mmCIF file with all atom_site columns, C-alpha atoms in Angstrom:
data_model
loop_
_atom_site.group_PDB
_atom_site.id
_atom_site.type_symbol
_atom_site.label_atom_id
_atom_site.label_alt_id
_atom_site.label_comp_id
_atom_site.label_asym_id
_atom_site.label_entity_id
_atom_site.label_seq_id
_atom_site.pdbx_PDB_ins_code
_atom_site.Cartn_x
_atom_site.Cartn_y
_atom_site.Cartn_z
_atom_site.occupancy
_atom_site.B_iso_or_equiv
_atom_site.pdbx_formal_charge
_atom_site.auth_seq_id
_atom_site.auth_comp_id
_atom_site.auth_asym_id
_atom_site.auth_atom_id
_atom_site.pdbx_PDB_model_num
ATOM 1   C CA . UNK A 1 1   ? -6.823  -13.726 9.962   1.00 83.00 ? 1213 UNK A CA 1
ATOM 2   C CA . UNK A 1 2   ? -6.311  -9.862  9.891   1.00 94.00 ? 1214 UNK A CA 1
ATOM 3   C CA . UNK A 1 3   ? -3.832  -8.227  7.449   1.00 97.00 ? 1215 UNK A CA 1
ATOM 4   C CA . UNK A 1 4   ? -2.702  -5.042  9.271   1.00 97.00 ? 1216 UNK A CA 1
ATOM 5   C CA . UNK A 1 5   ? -1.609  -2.288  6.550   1.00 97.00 ? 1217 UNK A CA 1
ATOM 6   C CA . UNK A 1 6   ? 0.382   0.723   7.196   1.00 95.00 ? 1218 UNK A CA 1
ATOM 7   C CA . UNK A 1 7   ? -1.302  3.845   5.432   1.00 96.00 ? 1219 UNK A CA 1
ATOM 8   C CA . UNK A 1 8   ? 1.155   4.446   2.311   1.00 96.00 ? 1220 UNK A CA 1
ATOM 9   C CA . UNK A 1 9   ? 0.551   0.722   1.673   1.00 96.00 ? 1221 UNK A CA 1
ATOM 10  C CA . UNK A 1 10  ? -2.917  1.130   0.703   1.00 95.00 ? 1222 UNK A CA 1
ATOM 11  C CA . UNK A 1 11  ? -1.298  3.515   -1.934  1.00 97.00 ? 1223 UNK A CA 1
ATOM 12  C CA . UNK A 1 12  ? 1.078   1.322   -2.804  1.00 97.00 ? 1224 UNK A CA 1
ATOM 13  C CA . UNK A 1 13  ? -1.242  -1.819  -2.979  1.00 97.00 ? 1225 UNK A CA 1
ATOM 14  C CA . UNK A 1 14  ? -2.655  -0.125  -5.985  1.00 97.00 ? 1226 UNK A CA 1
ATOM 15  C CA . UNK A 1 15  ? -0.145  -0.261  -8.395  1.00 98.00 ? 1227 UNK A CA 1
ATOM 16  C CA . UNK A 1 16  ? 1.244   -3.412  -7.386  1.00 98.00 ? 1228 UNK A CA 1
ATOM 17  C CA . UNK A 1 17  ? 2.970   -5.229  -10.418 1.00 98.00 ? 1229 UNK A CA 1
ATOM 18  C CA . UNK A 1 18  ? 5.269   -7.987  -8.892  1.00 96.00 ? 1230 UNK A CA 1
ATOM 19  C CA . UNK A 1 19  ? 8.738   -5.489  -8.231  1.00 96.00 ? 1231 UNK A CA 1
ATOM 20  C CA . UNK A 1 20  ? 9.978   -4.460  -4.956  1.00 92.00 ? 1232 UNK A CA 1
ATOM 21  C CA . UNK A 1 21  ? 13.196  -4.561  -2.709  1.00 88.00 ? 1233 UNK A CA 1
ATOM 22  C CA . UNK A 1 22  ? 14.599  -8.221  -3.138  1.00 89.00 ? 1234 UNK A CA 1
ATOM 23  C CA . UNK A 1 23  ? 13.120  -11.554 -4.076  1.00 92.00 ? 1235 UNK A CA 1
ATOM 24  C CA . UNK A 1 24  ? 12.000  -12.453 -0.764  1.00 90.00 ? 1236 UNK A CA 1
ATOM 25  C CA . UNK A 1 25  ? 10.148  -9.124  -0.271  1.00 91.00 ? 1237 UNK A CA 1
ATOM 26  C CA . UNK A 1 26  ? 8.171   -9.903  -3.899  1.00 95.00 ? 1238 UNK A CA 1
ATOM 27  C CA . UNK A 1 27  ? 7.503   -13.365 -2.859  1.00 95.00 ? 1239 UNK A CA 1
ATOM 28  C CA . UNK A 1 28  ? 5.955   -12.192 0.472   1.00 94.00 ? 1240 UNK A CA 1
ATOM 29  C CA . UNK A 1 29  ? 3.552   -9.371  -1.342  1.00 96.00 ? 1241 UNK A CA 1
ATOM 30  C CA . UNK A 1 30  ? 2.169   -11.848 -3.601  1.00 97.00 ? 1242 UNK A CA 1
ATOM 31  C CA . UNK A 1 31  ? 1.275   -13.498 -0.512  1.00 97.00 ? 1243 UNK A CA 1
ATOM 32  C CA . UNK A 1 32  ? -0.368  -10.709 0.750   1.00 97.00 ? 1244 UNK A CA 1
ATOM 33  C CA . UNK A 1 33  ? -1.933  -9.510  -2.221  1.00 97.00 ? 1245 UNK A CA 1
ATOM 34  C CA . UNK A 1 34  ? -3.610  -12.948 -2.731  1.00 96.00 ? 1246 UNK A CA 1
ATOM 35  C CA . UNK A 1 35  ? -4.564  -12.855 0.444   1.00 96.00 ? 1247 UNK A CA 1
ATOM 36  C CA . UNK A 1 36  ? -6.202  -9.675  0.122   1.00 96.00 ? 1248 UNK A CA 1
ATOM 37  C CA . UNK A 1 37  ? -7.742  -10.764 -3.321  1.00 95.00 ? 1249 UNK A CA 1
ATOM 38  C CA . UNK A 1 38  ? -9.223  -13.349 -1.794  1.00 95.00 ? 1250 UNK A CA 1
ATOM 39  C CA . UNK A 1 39  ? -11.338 -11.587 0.542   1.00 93.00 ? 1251 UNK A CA 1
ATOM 40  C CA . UNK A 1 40  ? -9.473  -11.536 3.959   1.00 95.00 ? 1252 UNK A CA 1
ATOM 41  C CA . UNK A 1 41  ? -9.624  -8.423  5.847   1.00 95.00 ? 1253 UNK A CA 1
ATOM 42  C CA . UNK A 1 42  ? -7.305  -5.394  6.222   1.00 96.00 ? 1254 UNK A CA 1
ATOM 43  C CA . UNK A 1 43  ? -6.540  -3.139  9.642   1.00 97.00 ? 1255 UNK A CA 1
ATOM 44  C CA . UNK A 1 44  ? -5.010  0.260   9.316   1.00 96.00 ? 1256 UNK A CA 1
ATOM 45  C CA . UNK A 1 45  ? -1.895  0.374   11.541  1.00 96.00 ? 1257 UNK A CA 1
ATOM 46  C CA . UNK A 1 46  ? 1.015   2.713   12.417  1.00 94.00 ? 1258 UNK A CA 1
ATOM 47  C CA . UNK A 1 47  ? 4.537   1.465   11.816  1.00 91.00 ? 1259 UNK A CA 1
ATOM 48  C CA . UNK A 1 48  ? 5.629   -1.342  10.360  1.00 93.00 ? 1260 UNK A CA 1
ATOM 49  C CA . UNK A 1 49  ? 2.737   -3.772  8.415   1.00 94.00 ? 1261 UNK A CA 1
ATOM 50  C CA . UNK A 1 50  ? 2.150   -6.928  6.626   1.00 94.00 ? 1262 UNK A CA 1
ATOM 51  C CA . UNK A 1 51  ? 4.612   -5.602  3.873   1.00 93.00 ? 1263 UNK A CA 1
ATOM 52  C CA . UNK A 1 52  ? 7.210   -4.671  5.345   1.00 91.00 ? 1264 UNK A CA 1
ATOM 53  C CA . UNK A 1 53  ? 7.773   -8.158  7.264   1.00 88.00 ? 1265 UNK A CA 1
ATOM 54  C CA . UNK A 1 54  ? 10.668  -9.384  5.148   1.00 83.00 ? 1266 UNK A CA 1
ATOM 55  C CA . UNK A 1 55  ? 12.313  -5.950  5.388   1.00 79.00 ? 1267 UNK A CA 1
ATOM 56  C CA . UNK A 1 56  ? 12.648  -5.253  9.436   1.00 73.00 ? 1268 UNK A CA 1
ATOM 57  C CA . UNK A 1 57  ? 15.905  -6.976  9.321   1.00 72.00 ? 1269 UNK A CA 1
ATOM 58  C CA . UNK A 1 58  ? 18.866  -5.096  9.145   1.00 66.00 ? 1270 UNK A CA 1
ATOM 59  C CA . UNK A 1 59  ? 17.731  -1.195  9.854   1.00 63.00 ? 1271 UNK A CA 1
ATOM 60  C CA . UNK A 1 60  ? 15.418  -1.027  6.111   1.00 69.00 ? 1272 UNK A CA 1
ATOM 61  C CA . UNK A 1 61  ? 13.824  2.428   6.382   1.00 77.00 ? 1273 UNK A CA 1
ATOM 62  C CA . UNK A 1 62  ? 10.281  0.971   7.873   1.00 82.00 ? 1274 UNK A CA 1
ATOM 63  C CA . UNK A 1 63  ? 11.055  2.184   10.963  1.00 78.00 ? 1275 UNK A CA 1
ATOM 64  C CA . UNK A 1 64  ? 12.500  5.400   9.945   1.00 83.00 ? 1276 UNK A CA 1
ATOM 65  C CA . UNK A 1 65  ? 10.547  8.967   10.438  1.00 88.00 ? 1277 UNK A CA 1
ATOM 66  C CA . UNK A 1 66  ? 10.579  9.854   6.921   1.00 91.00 ? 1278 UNK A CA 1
ATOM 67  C CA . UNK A 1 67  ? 8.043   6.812   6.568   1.00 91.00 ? 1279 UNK A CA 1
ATOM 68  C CA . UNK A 1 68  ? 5.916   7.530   9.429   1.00 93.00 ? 1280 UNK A CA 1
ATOM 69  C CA . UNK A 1 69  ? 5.523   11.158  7.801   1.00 94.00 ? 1281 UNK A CA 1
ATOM 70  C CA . UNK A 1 70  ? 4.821   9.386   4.342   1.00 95.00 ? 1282 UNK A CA 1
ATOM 71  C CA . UNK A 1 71  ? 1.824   7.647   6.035   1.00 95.00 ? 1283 UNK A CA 1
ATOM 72  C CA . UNK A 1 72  ? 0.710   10.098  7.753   1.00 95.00 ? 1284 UNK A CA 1
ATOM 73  C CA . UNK A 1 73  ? 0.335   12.240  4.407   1.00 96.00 ? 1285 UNK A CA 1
ATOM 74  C CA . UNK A 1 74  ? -1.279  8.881   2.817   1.00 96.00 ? 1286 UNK A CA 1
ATOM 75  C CA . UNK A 1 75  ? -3.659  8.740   6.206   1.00 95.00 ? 1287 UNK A CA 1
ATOM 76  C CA . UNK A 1 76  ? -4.643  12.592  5.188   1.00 95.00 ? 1288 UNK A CA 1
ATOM 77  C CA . UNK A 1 77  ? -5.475  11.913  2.020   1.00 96.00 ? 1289 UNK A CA 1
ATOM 78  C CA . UNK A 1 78  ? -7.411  8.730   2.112   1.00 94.00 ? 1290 UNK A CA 1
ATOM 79  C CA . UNK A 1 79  ? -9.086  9.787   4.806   1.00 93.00 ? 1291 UNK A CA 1
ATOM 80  C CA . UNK A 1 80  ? -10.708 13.332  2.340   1.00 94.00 ? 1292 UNK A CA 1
ATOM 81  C CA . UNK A 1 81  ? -11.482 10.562  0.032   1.00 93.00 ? 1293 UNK A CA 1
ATOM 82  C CA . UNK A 1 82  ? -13.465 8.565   1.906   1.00 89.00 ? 1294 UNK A CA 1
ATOM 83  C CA . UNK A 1 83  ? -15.173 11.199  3.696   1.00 87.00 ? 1295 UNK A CA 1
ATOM 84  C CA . UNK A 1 84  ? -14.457 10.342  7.064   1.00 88.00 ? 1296 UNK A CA 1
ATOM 85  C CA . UNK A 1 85  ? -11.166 9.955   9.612   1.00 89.00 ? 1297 UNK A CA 1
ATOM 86  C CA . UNK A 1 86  ? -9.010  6.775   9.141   1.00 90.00 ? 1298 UNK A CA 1
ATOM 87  C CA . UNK A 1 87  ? -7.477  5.692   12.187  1.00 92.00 ? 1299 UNK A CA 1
ATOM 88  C CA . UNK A 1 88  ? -5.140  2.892   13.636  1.00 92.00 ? 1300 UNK A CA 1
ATOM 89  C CA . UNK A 1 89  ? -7.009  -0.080  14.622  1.00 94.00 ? 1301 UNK A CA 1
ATOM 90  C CA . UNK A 1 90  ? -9.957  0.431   12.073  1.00 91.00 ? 1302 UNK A CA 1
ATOM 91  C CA . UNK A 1 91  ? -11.279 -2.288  9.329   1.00 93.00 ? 1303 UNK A CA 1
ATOM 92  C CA . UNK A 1 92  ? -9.739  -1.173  5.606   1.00 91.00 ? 1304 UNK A CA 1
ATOM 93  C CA . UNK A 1 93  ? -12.761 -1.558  2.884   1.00 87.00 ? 1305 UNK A CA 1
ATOM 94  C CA . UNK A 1 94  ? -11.563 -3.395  0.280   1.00 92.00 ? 1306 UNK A CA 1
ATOM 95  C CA . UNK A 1 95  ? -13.793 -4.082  -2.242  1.00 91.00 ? 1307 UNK A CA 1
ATOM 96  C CA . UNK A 1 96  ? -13.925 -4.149  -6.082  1.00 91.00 ? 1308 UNK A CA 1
ATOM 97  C CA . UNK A 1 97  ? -15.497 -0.534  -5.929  1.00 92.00 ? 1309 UNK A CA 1
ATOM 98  C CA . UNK A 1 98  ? -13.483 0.947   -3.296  1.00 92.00 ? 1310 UNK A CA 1
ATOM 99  C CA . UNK A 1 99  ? -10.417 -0.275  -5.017  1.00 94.00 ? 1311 UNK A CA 1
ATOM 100 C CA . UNK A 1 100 ? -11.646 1.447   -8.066  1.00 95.00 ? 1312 UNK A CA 1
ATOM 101 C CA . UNK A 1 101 ? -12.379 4.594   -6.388  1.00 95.00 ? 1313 UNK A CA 1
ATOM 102 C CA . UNK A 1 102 ? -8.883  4.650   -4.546  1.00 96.00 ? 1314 UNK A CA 1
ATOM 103 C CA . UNK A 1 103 ? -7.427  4.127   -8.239  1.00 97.00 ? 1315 UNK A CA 1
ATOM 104 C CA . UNK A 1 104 ? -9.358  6.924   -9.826  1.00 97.00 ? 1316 UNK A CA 1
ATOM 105 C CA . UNK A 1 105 ? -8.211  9.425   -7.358  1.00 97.00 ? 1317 UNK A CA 1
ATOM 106 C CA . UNK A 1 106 ? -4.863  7.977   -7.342  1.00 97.00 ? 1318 UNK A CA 1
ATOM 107 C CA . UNK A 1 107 ? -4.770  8.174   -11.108 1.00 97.00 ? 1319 UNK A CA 1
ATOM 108 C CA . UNK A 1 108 ? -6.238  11.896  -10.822 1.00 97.00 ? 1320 UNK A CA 1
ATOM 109 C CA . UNK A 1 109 ? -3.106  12.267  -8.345  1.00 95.00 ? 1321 UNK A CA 1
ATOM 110 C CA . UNK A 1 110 ? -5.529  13.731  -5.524  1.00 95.00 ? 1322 UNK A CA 1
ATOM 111 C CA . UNK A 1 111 ? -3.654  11.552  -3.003  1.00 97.00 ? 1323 UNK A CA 1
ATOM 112 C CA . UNK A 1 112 ? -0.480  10.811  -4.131  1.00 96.00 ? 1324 UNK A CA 1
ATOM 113 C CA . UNK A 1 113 ? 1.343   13.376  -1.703  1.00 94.00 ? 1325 UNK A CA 1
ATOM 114 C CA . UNK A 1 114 ? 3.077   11.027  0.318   1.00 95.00 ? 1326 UNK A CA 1
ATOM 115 C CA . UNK A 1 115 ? 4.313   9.274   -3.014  1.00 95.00 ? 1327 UNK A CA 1
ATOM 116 C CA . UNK A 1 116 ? 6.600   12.387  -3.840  1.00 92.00 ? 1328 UNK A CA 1
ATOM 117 C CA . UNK A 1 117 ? 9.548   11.547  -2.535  1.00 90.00 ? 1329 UNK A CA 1
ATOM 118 C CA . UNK A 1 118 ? 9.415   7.343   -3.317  1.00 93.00 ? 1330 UNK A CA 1
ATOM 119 C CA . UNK A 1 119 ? 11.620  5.713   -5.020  1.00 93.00 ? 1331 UNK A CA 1
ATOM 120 C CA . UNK A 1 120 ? 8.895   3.705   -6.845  1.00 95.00 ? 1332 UNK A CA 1
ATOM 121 C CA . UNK A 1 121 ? 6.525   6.531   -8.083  1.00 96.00 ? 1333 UNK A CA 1
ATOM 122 C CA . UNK A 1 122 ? 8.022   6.751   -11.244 1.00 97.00 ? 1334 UNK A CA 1
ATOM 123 C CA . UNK A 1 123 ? 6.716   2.743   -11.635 1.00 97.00 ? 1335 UNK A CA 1
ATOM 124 C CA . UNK A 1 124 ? 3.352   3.379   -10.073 1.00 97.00 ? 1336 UNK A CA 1
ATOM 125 C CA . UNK A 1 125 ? 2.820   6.826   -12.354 1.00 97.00 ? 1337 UNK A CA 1
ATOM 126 C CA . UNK A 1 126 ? 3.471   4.490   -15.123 1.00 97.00 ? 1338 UNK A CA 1
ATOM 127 C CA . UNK A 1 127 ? 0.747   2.211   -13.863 1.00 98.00 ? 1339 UNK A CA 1
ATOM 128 C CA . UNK A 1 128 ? -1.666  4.296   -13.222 1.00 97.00 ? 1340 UNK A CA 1
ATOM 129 C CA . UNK A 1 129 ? -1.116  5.400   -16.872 1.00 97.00 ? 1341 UNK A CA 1
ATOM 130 C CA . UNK A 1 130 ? -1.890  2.100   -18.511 1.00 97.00 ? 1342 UNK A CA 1
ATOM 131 C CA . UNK A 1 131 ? -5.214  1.927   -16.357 1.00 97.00 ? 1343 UNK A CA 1
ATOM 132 C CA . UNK A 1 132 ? -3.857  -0.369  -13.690 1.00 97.00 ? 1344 UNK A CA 1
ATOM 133 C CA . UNK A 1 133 ? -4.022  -3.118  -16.264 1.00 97.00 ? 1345 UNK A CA 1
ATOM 134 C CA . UNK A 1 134 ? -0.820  -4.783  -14.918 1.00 97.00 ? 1346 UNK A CA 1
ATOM 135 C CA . UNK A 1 135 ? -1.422  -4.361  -11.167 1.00 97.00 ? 1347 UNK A CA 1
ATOM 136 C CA . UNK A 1 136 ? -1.645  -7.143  -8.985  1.00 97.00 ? 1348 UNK A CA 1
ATOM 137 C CA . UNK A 1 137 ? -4.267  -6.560  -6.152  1.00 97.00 ? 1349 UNK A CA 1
ATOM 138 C CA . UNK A 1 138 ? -8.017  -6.205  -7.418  1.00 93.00 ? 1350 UNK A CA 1
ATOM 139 C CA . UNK A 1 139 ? -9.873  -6.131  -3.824  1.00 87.00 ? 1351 UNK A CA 1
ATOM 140 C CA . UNK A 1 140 ? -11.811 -8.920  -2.086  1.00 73.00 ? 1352 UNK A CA 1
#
């Protein structure tokens, strides 16, 4: 199977520590993120992901237009970093050394523009900060 990933989620991904929206939500990202660990592939897609799953119920701001702006600010800046346009439909690298380069420019804070206005960046600042020691996803 395919795990399709919105843009900002790639972001997100790296600080992952176990927190999030409600227990459900939590429950369903370790899913994901073991997934991921494990080796199965990722797909860059617009709108609504993997992630955000246990949120489409009951109008959660997935769908809204503020999001779609945050990824495509995330989509801007991942695709400087790794030298070459990202776009919908297209296999997500994953690996132990691409995770580590995501998380040294993420650390830097060379593509953390669509994490401005987030309610989690606070968290994922904080993360970044201890080295990513606490985070969740490690790549496949």
């Amino acid at each position: 199977m395919t795990i399709r990933l919105r843009a900002h989620h790639l972001l997100c991904l790296l600080t992952y520590v176990g927190r999030g929206y409600t227990p459900a939500f939590v429950a369903h990202y370790e899913r994901v993120v073991y997934r991921l660990n494990a080796g199965e592939e990722a797909v860059l897609v617009e709108g609504p992901d993997e992630i955000c799953a246990p949120m489409l119920e009951g109008g959660h701001h997935c769908l809204k237009p503020r999001i779609a702006a945050r990824d495509a600010q995330a989509l801007a800046a991942l695709s400087v970093l790794i030298g070459s346009e990202l776009v919908p439909g297209a296999p997500i690298p994953l690996t132990t050394a691409s995770v580590a380069r995501l998380r040294a420019a993420f650390a830097a804070g060379t593509i953390r523009r669509a994490c401005e206005a987030c309610q989690w960046s606070p968290l994922c600042s904080d993360v970044a900060a201890s080295g990513f020691t606490a985070a969740r996803f490690t790549g496949g």
